């Protein structure tokens, strides 16, 4: 965990994505000390976990006091609050975009207008601040599916894919009536796009970009893309059907114009730009931009990254990404998420998790923790008595595996999944089986 040489790297977050980042950073020869705030019981095996409020000023104070050389922020919340700006003012190095650049994710209305200004392909849309106007607009459209999105950050709950105008109107009344608080006071109504989805992520230092291999999330809870949307029930990389030509088109028509556009508007983007895309018969269209790595896309992507992650993160922070290259394994990787009973709704906590040790020893498999906790032993239990691992979140674990082909990676994932159990465990049995 600590060696005398090397950098002190701090990862901010405590989900599966952060566990995968810590797992990858722990393999770097150049990382000396690795800390995670707040971390989780899985991360604790690889890094020192510190409990602190995820609040920019508290984190900057900790980083300063503990001589952190580089801070890596996993989720959008602190970025939208301006953690990168605060660290920069205090002379602290941080991987992640400024508050202004993070607006590409934190305001859907900004993102849509930005794409329009720069000719980036996306669904046609209108933005509204007043319910009456939004309802009038929806009524004026021909009958059919429509998508309603809250402007602000809503932890994946801000998008309603409505099958008809009446459902869209209901979503508008709901969102603009305050169901998500401030996030829904402004809304975007957009054209429904048919096709299949892929996530393309790129590192950027504000000028240059380094595009990662394609990944694919599986957002609906149930097999066959049925049931409610979740934070993501599994991910694969590469993605069947994503050709080199398609990746080149995404880079040329979406990623490069976005990075150049943000720089041109005085909001240079340094970090990971995530494009959530719908591949339509007319070509790729942006569904959303995120200002950070995806969860669970990061889990298979970190499995495939052969280069030292720290080298890339530092090149981004130092504005010399053009000088580095990344090597990616030709192997495939997949992640299957195990979720709590009731998720994405309310879920119980504290259910005992069995079989992790056996699953972890399978070759080519890693178990990334997302919502786990160590059970508190009975009072008076002797020090060192075996304390069990219990569920503590909606998404509990991300079982990740590699294989020469996607099929073999998935077979290993599901073999590991078969060894793990907790009461009410939910998971999809068709990750990576969607086809293109
Ligand atoms: P977002 O958070 O914007 O990625 O939206 C969440 C999910 O809603 C996406 O992964 C898509 O499945 C769906 N979605 C968003 N926008 C559209 C659209 N314009 N047409 C069809 N589906 C959409
Ligand atoms: N996997 C989608 C996200 O991280 O937003």
Coordinates of N, CA and C in Angstrom, one line a residue, residues 2-109:
X2 N 2.0 1.2 0.8 CA 2.8 2.4 0.8 C 4.3 2.0 0.6
X3 N 4.9 2.6 -0.4 CA 6.3 2.4 -0.6 C 7.0 3.7 -0.5
X4 N 8.3 3.7 -0.3 CA 9.0 5.0 -0.1 C 9.1 5.8 -1.3
X5 N 9.1 5.2 -2.5 CA 9.1 6.0 -3.7 C 7.7 6.1 -4.3
X6 N 7.6 6.9 -5.3 CA 6.4 7.0 -6.0 C 5.4 8.0 -5.5
X7 N 4.4 8.3 -6.2 CA 3.4 9.4 -5.9 C 2.3 8.9 -5.0
X8 N 1.8 9.9 -4.3 CA 0.6 9.6 -3.5 C -0.6 10.0 -4.3
X9 N -1.4 9.0 -4.6 CA -2.6 9.2 -5.5 C -3.8 9.0 -4.6
X10 N -4.7 10.0 -4.7 CA -6.0 9.9 -4.0 C -7.2 9.7 -5.0
X11 N -8.0 8.7 -4.8 CA -9.2 8.5 -5.6 C -10.4 8.9 -4.8
X12 N -11.2 9.7 -5.4 CA -12.4 10.2 -4.6 C -13.7 9.4 -5.1
X13 N -14.3 8.7 -4.2 CA -15.5 7.9 -4.6 C -15.5 6.6 -3.8
X14 N -16.5 5.8 -4.0 CA -16.5 4.5 -3.3 C -17.4 3.5 -4.0
X15 N -17.5 3.5 -5.3 CA -18.3 2.6 -6.0 C -17.4 1.6 -6.9
X16 N -18.1 0.9 -7.7 CA -17.4 -0.1 -8.6 C -16.4 0.5 -9.5
X17 N -16.8 1.7 -10.0 CA -15.8 2.4 -10.9 C -14.6 2.8 -10.2
X18 N -14.7 3.3 -9.0 CA -13.5 3.7 -8.2 C -12.7 2.5 -7.8
X19 N -13.4 1.3 -7.5 CA -12.6 0.1 -7.2 C -11.8 -0.3 -8.4
X20 N -12.4 -0.2 -9.6 CA -11.6 -0.6 -10.8 C -10.4 0.4 -11.0
X21 N -10.6 1.7 -10.7 CA -9.5 2.7 -10.9 C -8.4 2.4 -9.9
X22 N -8.8 2.1 -8.6 CA -7.8 1.8 -7.6 C -7.1 0.5 -8.0
X23 N -7.8 -0.5 -8.4 CA -7.2 -1.8 -8.8 C -6.1 -1.6 -9.9
X24 N -6.5 -0.7 -10.9 CA -5.5 -0.4 -12.0 C -4.3 0.4 -11.5
X25 N -4.6 1.4 -10.7 CA -3.5 2.3 -10.2 C -2.6 1.5 -9.2
X26 N -3.1 0.5 -8.5 CA -2.3 -0.3 -7.6 C -1.2 -1.1 -8.4
X27 N -1.5 -1.3 -9.7 CA -0.5 -2.0 -10.5 C 0.6 -1.1 -11.0
X28 N 0.5 0.2 -10.8 CA 1.5 1.1 -11.3 C 2.8 1.1 -10.5
X29 N 3.9 1.0 -11.1 CA 5.2 1.0 -10.4 C 5.4 2.4 -9.8
X30 N 4.7 3.4 -10.4 CA 5.0 4.8 -10.0 C 4.1 5.3 -8.9
X31 N 3.1 4.5 -8.5 CA 2.2 4.9 -7.4 C 2.9 4.4 -6.1
X32 N 3.1 5.3 -5.2 CA 3.7 4.9 -3.9 C 2.7 4.7 -2.8
X33 N 1.8 5.7 -2.7 CA 0.8 5.6 -1.7 C -0.6 5.8 -2.4
X34 N -1.5 5.0 -2.0 CA -2.8 5.0 -2.7 C -3.9 5.2 -1.6
X35 N -4.7 6.2 -1.7 CA -5.7 6.5 -0.7 C -7.0 6.6 -1.5
X36 N -8.1 6.2 -0.8 CA -9.5 6.4 -1.4 C -10.4 7.0 -0.4
X37 N -11.1 8.0 -0.8 CA -12.1 8.6 0.1 C -13.5 8.6 -0.6
X38 N -14.5 7.9 0.0 CA -14.4 7.1 1.2 C -14.0 5.7 1.0
X39 N -14.0 5.2 -0.3 CA -13.6 3.8 -0.5 C -14.7 2.9 -0.1
X40 N -14.4 1.6 0.0 CA -15.3 0.5 0.4 C -14.5 -0.7 0.8
X41 N -15.2 -1.7 1.4 CA -14.4 -2.8 1.9 C -13.5 -3.5 0.8
X42 N -13.9 -3.5 -0.4 CA -13.1 -4.1 -1.5 C -11.9 -3.3 -1.8
X43 N -12.1 -2.0 -1.8 CA -11.0 -1.1 -2.1 C -10.0 -1.1 -1.0
X44 N -10.5 -1.4 0.3 CA -9.6 -1.4 1.4 C -8.5 -2.4 1.3
X45 N -8.6 -3.4 0.5 CA -7.6 -4.4 0.3 C -6.4 -3.8 -0.5
X46 N -6.6 -2.7 -1.2 CA -5.6 -2.2 -2.1 C -5.2 -0.8 -1.8
X47 N -6.0 -0.1 -1.0 CA -5.7 1.3 -0.7 C -6.2 1.6 0.7
X48 N -5.6 2.7 1.3 CA -6.0 3.2 2.6 C -7.3 3.9 2.4
X49 N -8.4 3.5 3.1 CA -9.7 4.2 2.9 C -9.9 5.2 4.1
X50 N -10.3 6.4 3.7 CA -10.4 7.5 4.7 C -11.9 8.0 4.6
X51 N -12.5 8.1 5.8 CA -13.9 8.6 5.7 C -13.9 10.1 6.0
X52 N -14.4 10.8 5.0 CA -14.4 12.3 5.0 C -15.6 12.7 4.2
X53 N -16.3 13.8 4.5 CA -17.4 14.3 3.6 C -16.8 14.5 2.2
X54 N -17.6 14.1 1.2 CA -17.2 14.3 -0.2 C -17.5 15.8 -0.6
X55 N -16.8 16.6 0.0 CA -17.0 18.0 -0.2 C -15.7 18.7 -0.6
X56 N -15.7 19.5 -1.7 CA -14.5 20.0 -2.3 C -13.5 20.6 -1.2
X57 N -14.0 21.4 -0.3 CA -13.0 22.1 0.6 C -12.4 21.1 1.5
X58 N -13.2 20.1 2.0 CA -12.6 19.1 2.9 C -11.6 18.3 2.2
X59 N -11.9 17.9 1.0 CA -11.0 17.1 0.2 C -9.7 17.8 -0.1
X60 N -9.8 19.1 -0.4 CA -8.6 19.9 -0.7 C -7.7 20.0 0.5
X61 N -8.4 20.2 1.7 CA -7.6 20.3 2.9 C -6.9 19.0 3.2
X62 N -7.6 17.9 3.0 CA -7.0 16.6 3.2 C -5.8 16.3 2.3
X63 N -6.0 16.7 1.0 CA -5.0 16.5 0.0 C -3.7 17.3 0.3
X64 N -3.9 18.5 0.8 CA -2.8 19.4 1.1 C -2.1 18.8 2.4
X65 N -2.8 18.5 3.4 CA -2.2 18.0 4.6 C -1.5 16.7 4.4
X66 N -1.9 15.9 3.4 CA -1.3 14.6 3.3 C -0.4 14.4 2.0
X67 N 0.0 15.6 1.5 CA 0.9 15.6 0.4 C 0.5 14.7 -0.8
X68 N -0.8 14.9 -1.2 CA -1.3 14.1 -2.3 C -0.7 14.7 -3.6
X69 N -0.2 13.8 -4.5 CA 0.4 14.3 -5.7 C -0.6 14.4 -6.8
X70 N -1.6 13.6 -6.8 CA -2.7 13.6 -7.8 C -4.0 13.1 -7.2
X71 N -5.0 13.9 -7.4 CA -6.4 13.4 -7.0 C -7.2 13.1 -8.2
X72 N -7.9 11.9 -8.2 CA -8.7 11.5 -9.3 C -10.1 11.4 -8.8
X73 N -11.0 12.1 -9.5 CA -12.4 12.2 -9.1 C -13.3 11.3 -9.9
X74 N -14.0 10.4 -9.3 CA -14.8 9.4 -10.0 C -16.1 9.9 -10.5
X75 N -16.9 10.6 -9.7 CA -18.3 10.9 -10.1 C -18.4 12.4 -10.4
X76 N -19.6 12.7 -11.0 CA -19.8 14.0 -11.5 C -20.1 15.1 -10.4
X77 N -20.7 14.6 -9.3 CA -21.1 15.5 -8.3 C -20.0 16.6 -7.9
X78 N -18.9 16.1 -7.4 CA -17.9 17.1 -7.0 C -17.3 17.9 -8.1
X79 N -17.3 17.4 -9.4 CA -16.9 18.1 -10.5 C -17.8 19.3 -10.8
X80 N -19.1 19.0 -10.8 CA -20.1 20.0 -11.0 C -20.1 21.1 -9.9
X81 N -19.6 20.7 -8.7 CA -19.5 21.7 -7.7 C -18.3 22.5 -7.8
X82 N -17.4 22.2 -8.7 CA -16.2 23.0 -8.9 C -14.9 22.5 -8.1
X83 N -14.9 21.2 -7.9 CA -13.7 20.7 -7.1 C -12.4 20.9 -7.9
X84 N -12.4 20.9 -9.3 CA -11.2 21.0 -10.0 C -10.7 22.5 -9.9
X85 N -11.7 23.4 -9.9 CA -11.3 24.8 -9.8 C -10.7 25.1 -8.5
X86 N -11.3 24.6 -7.4 CA -10.8 24.8 -6.1 C -9.4 24.2 -5.9
X87 N -9.2 23.0 -6.4 CA -7.8 22.4 -6.3 C -6.8 23.2 -7.1
X88 N -7.2 23.7 -8.3 CA -6.3 24.5 -9.1 C -5.9 25.8 -8.4
X89 N -6.9 26.4 -7.7 CA -6.6 27.7 -7.0 C -5.6 27.4 -5.8
X90 N -5.6 26.2 -5.3 CA -4.7 25.9 -4.2 C -3.5 25.2 -4.6
X91 N -3.3 25.1 -5.9 CA -2.0 24.5 -6.4 C -1.9 23.0 -6.3
X92 N -3.1 22.4 -6.3 CA -3.2 20.9 -6.1 C -3.5 20.3 -7.4
X93 N -2.9 19.2 -7.8 CA -3.2 18.6 -9.1 C -4.4 17.6 -9.0
X94 N -5.3 17.8 -9.9 CA -6.5 17.0 -9.9 C -6.9 16.5 -11.3
X95 N -7.3 15.3 -11.4 CA -7.8 14.8 -12.7 C -9.3 14.9 -12.8
X96 N -9.8 15.8 -13.7 CA -11.2 16.0 -13.8 C -11.4 17.4 -14.3
X97 N -12.5 17.7 -15.0 CA -12.7 19.0 -15.6 C -13.2 20.0 -14.6
X98 N -13.0 21.3 -15.1 CA -13.5 22.4 -14.3 C -15.0 22.4 -14.3
X99 N -15.6 23.2 -13.4 CA -17.0 23.4 -13.3 C -17.7 23.8 -14.6
X100 N -17.0 24.7 -15.3 CA -17.5 25.2 -16.6 C -17.5 24.1 -17.6
X101 N -16.5 23.3 -17.6 CA -16.4 22.2 -18.6 C -17.4 21.1 -18.3
X102 N -17.6 20.9 -16.9 CA -18.4 19.8 -16.5 C -19.9 20.1 -16.8
X103 N -20.2 21.3 -17.2 CA -21.6 21.7 -17.5 C -22.1 20.9 -18.7
X104 N -21.2 20.3 -19.5 CA -21.5 19.4 -20.6 C -22.4 18.2 -20.1
X105 N -22.2 17.9 -18.8 CA -23.0 16.9 -18.2 C -24.1 17.5 -17.2
X106 N -23.7 18.5 -16.5 CA -24.6 19.0 -15.4 C -25.7 19.8 -15.9
X107 N -25.7 20.3 -17.2 CA -26.9 20.9 -17.7 C -27.2 20.4 -19.1
X108 N -28.3 19.6 -19.2 CA -28.7 19.1 -20.5 C -29.0 20.2 -21.5
X109 N -29.6 21.3 -21.0 CA -29.9 22.4 -21.9 C -28.6 23.0 -22.5

